[in-house]
XYZ file of N, CA and C in Angstrom:
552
model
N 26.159 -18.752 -8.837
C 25.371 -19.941 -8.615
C 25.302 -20.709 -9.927
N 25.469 -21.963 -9.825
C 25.288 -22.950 -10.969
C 23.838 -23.141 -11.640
N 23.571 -23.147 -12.429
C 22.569 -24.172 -13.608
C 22.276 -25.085 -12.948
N 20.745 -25.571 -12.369
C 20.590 -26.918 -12.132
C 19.599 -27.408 -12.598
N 19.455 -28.576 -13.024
C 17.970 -28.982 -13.809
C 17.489 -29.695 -12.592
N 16.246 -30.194 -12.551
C 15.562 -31.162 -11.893
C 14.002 -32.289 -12.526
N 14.408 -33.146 -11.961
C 13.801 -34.319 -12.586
C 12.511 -34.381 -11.847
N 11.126 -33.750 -11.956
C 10.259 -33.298 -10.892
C 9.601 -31.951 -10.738
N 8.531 -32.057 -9.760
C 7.979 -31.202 -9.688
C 8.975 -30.190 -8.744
N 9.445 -28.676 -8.776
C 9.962 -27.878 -8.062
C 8.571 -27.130 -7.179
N 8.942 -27.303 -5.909
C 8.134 -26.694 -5.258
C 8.909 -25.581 -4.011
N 7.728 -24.674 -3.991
C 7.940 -23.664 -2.479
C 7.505 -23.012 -1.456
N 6.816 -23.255 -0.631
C 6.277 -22.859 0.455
C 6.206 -21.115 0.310
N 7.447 -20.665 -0.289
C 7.110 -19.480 -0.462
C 7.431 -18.223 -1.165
N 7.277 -18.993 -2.665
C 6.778 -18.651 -3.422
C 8.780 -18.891 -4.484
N 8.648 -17.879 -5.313
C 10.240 -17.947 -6.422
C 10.397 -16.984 -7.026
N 11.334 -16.176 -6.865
C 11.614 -15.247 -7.506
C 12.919 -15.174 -8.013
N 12.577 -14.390 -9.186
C 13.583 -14.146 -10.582
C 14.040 -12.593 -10.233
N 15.047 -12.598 -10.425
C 16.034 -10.999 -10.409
C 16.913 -10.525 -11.657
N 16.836 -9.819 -11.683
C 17.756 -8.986 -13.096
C 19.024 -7.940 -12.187
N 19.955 -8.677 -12.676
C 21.378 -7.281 -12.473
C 21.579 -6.481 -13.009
N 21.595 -5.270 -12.320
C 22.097 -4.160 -13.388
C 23.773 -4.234 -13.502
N 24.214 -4.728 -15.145
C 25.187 -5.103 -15.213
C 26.552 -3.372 -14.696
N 25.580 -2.663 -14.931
C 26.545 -1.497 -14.630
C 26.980 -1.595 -13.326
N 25.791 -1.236 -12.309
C 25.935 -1.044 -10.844
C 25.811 -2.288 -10.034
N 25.949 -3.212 -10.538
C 25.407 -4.523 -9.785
C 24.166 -4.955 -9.044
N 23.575 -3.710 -9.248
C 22.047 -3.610 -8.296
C 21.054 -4.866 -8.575
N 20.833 -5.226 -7.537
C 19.634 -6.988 -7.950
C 18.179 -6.400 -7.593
N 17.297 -6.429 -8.980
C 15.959 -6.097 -8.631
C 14.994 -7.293 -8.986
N 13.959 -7.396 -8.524
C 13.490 -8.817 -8.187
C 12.406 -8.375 -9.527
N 12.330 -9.470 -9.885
C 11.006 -9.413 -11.132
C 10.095 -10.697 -10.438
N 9.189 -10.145 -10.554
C 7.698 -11.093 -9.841
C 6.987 -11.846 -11.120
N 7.145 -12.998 -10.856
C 6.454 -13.977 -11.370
C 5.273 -14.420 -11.086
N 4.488 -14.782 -12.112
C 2.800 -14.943 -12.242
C 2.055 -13.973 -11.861
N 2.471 -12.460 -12.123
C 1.062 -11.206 -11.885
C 0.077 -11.550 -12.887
N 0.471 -12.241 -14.064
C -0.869 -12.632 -14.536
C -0.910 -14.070 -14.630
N -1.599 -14.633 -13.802
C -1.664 -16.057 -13.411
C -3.284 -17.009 -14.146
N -3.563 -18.230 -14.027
C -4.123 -18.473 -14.479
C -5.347 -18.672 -13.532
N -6.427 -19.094 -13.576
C -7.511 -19.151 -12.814
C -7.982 -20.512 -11.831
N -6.882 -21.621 -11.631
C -6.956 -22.865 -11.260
C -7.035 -22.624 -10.040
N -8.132 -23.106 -9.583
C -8.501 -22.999 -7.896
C -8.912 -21.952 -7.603
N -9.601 -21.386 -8.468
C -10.240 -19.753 -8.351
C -11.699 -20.041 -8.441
N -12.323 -19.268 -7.852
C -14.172 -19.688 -7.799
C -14.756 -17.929 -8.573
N -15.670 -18.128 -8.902
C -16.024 -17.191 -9.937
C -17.440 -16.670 -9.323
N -17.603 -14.893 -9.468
C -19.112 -14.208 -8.762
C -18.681 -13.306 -9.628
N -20.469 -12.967 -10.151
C -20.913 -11.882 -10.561
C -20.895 -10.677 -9.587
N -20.516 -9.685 -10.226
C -20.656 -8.276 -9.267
C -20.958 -7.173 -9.668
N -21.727 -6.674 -9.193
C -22.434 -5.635 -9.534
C -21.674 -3.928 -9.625
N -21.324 -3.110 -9.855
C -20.335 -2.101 -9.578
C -21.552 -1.105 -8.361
N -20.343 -0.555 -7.763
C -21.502 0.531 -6.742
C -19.743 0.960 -6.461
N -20.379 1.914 -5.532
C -19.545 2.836 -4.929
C -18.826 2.609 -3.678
N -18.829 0.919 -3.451
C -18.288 0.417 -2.182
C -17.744 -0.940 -2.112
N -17.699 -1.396 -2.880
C -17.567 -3.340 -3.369
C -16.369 -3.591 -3.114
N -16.262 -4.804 -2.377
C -15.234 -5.250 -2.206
C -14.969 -6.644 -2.690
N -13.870 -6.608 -3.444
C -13.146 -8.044 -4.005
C -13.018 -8.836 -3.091
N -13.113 -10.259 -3.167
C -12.220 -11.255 -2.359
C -11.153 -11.519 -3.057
N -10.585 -12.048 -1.848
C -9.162 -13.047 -2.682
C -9.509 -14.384 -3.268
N -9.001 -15.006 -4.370
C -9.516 -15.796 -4.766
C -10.532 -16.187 -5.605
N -10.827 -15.043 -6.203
C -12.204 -14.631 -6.730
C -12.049 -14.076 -8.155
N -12.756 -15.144 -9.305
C -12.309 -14.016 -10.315
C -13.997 -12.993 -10.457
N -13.547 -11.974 -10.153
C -15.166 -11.198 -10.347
C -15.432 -10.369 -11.605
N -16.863 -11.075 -12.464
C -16.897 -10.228 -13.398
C -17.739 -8.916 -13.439
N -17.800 -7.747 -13.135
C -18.328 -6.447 -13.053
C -19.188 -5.615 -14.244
N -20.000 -5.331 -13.769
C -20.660 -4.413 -15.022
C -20.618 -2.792 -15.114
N -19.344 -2.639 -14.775
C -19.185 -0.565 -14.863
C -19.270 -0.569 -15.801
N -20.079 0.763 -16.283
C -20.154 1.564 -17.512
C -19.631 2.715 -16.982
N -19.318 3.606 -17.892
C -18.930 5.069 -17.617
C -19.874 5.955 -16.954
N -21.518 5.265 -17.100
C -22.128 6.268 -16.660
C -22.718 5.972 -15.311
N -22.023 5.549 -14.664
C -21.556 6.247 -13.172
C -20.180 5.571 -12.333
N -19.905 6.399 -11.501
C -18.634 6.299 -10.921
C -18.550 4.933 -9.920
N -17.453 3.717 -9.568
C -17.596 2.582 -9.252
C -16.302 2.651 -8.334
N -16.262 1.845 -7.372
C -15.096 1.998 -6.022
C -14.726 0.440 -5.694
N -13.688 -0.328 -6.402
C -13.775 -1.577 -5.597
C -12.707 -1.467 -4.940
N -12.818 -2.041 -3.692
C -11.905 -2.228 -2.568
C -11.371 -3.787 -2.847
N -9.931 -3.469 -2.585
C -9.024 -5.056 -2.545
C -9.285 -5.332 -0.665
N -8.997 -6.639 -0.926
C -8.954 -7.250 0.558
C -7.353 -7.214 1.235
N -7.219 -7.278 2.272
C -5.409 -6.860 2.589
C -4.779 -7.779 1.735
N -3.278 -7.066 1.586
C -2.438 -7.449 0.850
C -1.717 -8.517 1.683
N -1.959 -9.847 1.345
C -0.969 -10.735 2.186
C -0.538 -11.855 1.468
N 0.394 -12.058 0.980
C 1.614 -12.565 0.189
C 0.687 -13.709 0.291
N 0.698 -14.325 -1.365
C -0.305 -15.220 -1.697
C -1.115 -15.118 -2.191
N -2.113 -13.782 -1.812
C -3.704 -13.738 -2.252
C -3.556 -12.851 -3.757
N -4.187 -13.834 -4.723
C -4.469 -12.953 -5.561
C -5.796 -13.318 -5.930
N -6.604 -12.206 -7.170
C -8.177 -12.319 -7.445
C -8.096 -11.239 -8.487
N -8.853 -11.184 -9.733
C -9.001 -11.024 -10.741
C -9.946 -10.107 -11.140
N -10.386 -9.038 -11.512
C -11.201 -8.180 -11.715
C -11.701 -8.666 -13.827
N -12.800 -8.950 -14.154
C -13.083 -9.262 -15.546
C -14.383 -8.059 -15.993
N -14.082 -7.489 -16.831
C -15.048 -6.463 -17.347
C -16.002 -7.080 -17.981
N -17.254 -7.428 -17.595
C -18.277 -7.760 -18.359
C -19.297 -7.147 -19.253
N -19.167 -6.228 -18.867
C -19.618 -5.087 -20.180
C -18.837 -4.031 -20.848
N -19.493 -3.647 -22.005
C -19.176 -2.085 -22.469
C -19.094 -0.934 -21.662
N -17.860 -0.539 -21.868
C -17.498 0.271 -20.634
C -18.249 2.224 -20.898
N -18.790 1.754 -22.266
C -19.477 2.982 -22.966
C -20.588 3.868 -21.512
N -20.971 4.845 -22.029
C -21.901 5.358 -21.694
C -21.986 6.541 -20.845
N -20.324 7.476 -20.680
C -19.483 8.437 -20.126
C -18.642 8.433 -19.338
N -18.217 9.622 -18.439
C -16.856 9.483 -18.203
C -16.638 9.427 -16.892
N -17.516 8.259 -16.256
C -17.581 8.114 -14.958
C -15.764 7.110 -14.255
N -15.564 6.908 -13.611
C -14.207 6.737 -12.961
C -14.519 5.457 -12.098
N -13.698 4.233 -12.389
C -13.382 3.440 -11.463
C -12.261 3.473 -11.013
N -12.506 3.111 -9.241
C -11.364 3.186 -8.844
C -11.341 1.515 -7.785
N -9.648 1.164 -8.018
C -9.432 0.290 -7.225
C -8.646 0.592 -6.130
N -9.345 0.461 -5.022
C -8.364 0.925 -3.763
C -7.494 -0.093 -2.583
N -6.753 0.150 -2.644
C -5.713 -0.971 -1.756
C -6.335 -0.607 -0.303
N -6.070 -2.084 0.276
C -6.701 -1.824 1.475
C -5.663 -1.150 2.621
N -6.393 0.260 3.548
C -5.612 0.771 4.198
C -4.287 1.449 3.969
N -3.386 0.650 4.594
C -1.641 1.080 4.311
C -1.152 0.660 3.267
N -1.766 -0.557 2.636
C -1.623 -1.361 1.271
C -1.682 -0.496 0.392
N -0.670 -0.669 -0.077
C -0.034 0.394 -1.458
C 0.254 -0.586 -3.340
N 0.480 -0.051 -4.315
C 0.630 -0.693 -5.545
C 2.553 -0.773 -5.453
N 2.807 -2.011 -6.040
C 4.752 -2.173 -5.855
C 5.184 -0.903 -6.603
N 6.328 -0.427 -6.214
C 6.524 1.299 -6.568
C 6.945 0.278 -7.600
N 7.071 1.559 -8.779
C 7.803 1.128 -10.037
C 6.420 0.358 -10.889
N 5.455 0.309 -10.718
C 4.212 -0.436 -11.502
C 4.223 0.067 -13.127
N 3.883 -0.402 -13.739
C 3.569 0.055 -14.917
C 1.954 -0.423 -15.620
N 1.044 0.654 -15.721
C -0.201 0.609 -15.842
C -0.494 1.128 -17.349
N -1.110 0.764 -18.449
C -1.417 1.156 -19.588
C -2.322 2.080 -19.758
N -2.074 3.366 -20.143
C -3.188 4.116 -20.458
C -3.005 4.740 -21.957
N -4.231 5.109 -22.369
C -4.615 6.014 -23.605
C -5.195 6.668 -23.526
N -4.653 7.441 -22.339
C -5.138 9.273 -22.115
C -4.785 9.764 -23.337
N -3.798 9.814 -24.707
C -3.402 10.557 -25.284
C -4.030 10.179 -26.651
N -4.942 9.266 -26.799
C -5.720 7.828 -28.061
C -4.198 6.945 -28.419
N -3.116 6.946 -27.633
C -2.061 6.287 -28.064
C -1.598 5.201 -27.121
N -0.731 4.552 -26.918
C -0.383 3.544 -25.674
C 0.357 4.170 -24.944
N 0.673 4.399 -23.754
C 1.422 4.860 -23.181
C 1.455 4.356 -21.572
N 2.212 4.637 -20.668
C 2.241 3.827 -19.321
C 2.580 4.984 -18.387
N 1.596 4.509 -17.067
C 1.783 5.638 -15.613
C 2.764 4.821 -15.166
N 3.502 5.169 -14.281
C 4.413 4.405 -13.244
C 3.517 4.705 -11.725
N 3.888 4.338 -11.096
C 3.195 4.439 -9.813
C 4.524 4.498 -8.747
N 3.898 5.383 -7.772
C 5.313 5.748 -6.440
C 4.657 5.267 -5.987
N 6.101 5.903 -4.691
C 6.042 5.129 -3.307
C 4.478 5.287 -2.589
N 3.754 4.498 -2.094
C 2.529 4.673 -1.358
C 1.301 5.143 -1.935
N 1.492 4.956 -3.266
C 0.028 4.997 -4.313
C -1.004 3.979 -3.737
N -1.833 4.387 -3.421
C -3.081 3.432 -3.010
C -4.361 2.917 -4.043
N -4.735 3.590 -5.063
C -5.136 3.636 -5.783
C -4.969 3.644 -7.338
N -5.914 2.703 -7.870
C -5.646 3.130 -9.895
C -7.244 3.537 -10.246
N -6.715 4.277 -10.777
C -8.283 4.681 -11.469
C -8.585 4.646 -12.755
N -9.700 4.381 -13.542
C -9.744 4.247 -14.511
C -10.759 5.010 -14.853
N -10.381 5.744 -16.495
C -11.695 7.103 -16.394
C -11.750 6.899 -17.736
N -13.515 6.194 -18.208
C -14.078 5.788 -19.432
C -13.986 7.302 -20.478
N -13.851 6.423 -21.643
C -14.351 7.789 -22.634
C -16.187 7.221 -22.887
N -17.029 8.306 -23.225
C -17.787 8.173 -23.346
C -17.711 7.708 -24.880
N -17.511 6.969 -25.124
C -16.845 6.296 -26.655
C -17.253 4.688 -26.556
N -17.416 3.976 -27.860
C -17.890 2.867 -27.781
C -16.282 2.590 -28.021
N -14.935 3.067 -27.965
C -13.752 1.953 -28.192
C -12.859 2.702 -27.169
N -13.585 2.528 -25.957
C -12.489 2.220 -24.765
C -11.706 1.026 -24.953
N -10.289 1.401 -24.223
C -9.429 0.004 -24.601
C -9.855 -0.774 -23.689
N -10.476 -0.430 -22.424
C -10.647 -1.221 -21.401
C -11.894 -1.881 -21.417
N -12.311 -2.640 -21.579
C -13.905 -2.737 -22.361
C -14.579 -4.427 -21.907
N -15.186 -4.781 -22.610
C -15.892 -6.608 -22.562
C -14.535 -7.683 -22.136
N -14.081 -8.122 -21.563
C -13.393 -9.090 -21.548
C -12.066 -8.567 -20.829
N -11.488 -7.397 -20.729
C -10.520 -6.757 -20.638
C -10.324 -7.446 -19.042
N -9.301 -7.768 -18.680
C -8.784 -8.434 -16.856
C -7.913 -8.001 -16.261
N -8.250 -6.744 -15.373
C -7.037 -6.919 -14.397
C -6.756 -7.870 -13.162
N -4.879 -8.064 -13.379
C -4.633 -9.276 -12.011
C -4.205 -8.870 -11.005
N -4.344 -9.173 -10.356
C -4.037 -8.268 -9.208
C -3.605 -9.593 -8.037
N -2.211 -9.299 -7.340
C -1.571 -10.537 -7.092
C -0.216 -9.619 -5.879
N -0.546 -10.637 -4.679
C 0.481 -9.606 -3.454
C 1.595 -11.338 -3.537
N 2.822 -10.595 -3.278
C 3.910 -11.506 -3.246
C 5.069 -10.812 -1.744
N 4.416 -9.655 -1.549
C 5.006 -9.301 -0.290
C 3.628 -8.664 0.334
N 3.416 -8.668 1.573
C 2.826 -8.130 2.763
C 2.804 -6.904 2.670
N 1.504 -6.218 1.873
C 1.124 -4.400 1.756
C 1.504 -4.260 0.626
N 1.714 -5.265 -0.583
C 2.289 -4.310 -1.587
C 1.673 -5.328 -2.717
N 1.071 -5.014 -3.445
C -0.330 -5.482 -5.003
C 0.519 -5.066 -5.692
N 0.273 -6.230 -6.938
C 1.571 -6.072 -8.349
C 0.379 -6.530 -9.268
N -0.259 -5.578 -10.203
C -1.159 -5.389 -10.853
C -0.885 -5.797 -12.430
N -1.472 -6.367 -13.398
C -1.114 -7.242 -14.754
C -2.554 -6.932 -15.192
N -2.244 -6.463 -16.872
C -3.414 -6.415 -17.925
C -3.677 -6.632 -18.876
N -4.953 -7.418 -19.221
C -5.291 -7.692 -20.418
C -6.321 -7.107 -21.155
N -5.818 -5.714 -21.653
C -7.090 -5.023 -22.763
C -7.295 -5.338 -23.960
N -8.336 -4.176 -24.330
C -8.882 -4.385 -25.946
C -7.390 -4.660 -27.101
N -7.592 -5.547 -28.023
C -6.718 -5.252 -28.736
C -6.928 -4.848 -30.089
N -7.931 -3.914 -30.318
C -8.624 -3.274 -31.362
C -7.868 -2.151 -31.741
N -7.584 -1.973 -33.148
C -6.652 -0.711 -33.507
C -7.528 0.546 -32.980
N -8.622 0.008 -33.084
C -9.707 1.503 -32.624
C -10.036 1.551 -31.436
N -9.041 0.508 -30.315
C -9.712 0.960 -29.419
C -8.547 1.716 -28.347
N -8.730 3.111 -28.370
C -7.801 4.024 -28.278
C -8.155 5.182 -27.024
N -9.686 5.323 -26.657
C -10.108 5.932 -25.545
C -9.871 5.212 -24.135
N -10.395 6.241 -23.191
C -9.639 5.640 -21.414
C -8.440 5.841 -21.097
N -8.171 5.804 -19.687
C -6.945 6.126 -18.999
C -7.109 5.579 -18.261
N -5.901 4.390 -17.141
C -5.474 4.285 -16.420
C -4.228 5.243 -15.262
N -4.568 5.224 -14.665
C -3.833 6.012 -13.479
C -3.483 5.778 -12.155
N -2.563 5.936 -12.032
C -2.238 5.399 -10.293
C -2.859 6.719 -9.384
N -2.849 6.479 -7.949
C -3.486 8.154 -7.586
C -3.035 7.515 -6.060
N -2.621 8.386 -4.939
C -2.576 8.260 -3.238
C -3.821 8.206 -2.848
């Protein structure tokens, strides 16, 4: 296919995607554009963490988990289009309680995900399989969780059942506690 420029706005009903060849095997794998997108036309709620909350689409929600107790937010179905924003509004200090984000139902995370954790105080990444429903996140009882005040996950469906997850943590040399994790 040729190079084409255009003089204008490019538009698409549904949606654009970018692919990479594997020059060895010829294999075409699709790379998803805008998992971390910006907030234009997004409406904004405070939320409280509990053990049952559910996100909307469209929504950037800012949350107050601390570690010291365990928090459950539920995504709304995965349907190509909807994305909504999870924003940490507090210190995630105070022990080693576990949030978890759960896909709705059959809704699974895109296999192949890559999620940041510092289970080890170092950077390192989970991958996520086929039919992972869940990421969890498990505080250190430490004031330099990486995941902390401001920290955003995006969370963004571009196919029907399948969430392609994007993050923005601490970027503190000290902040080295917490784990992210994918889980069924």
């Amino acid at each position: 296919m040729a190079n084409t420029t255009f003089n204008g706005p490019v538009r698409s009903e549904n949606g654009f995607q970018s692919i990479t060849k594997n020059l060895a095997s010829g294999e075409v794998t699709a790379n998803y554009l805008n998992v971390k997108f910006d907030f234009t036309g997004m409406t904004h709620t405070a939320v409280t963490a509990g053990a049952a909350v559910t996100l909307a689409g469209g929504v950037v929600s800012t949350v107050n988990f601390t570690g010291a107790g365990a928090a459950a937010m539920n995504l709304p179905s995965a349907i190509a289009g909807t994305k909504l924003a999870y924003v940490q509004r507090v210190d995630t200090t105070g022990g080693t309680a576990t949030l978890t984000f759960n896909a709705n139902g059959t809704d699974a995370w895109y296999t192949g995900s890559l999620i940041e954790t510092r289970a080890a105080d170092n950077v390192s990444y989970d991958t996520s399989t086929a039919g992972e429903g869940q990421l969890v996140f498990t505080a250190a009882n430490a004031t330099t969780n990486f995941f902390t005040i401001g920290s955003i996950l995006y969370f963004s469906c571009t196919e029907d059942g399948l969430w392609h997850v994007g993050l923005d943590s601490a970027k503190d040399p000290l902040a080295v506690k917490g784990a992210f994790a994918w889980a069924a």
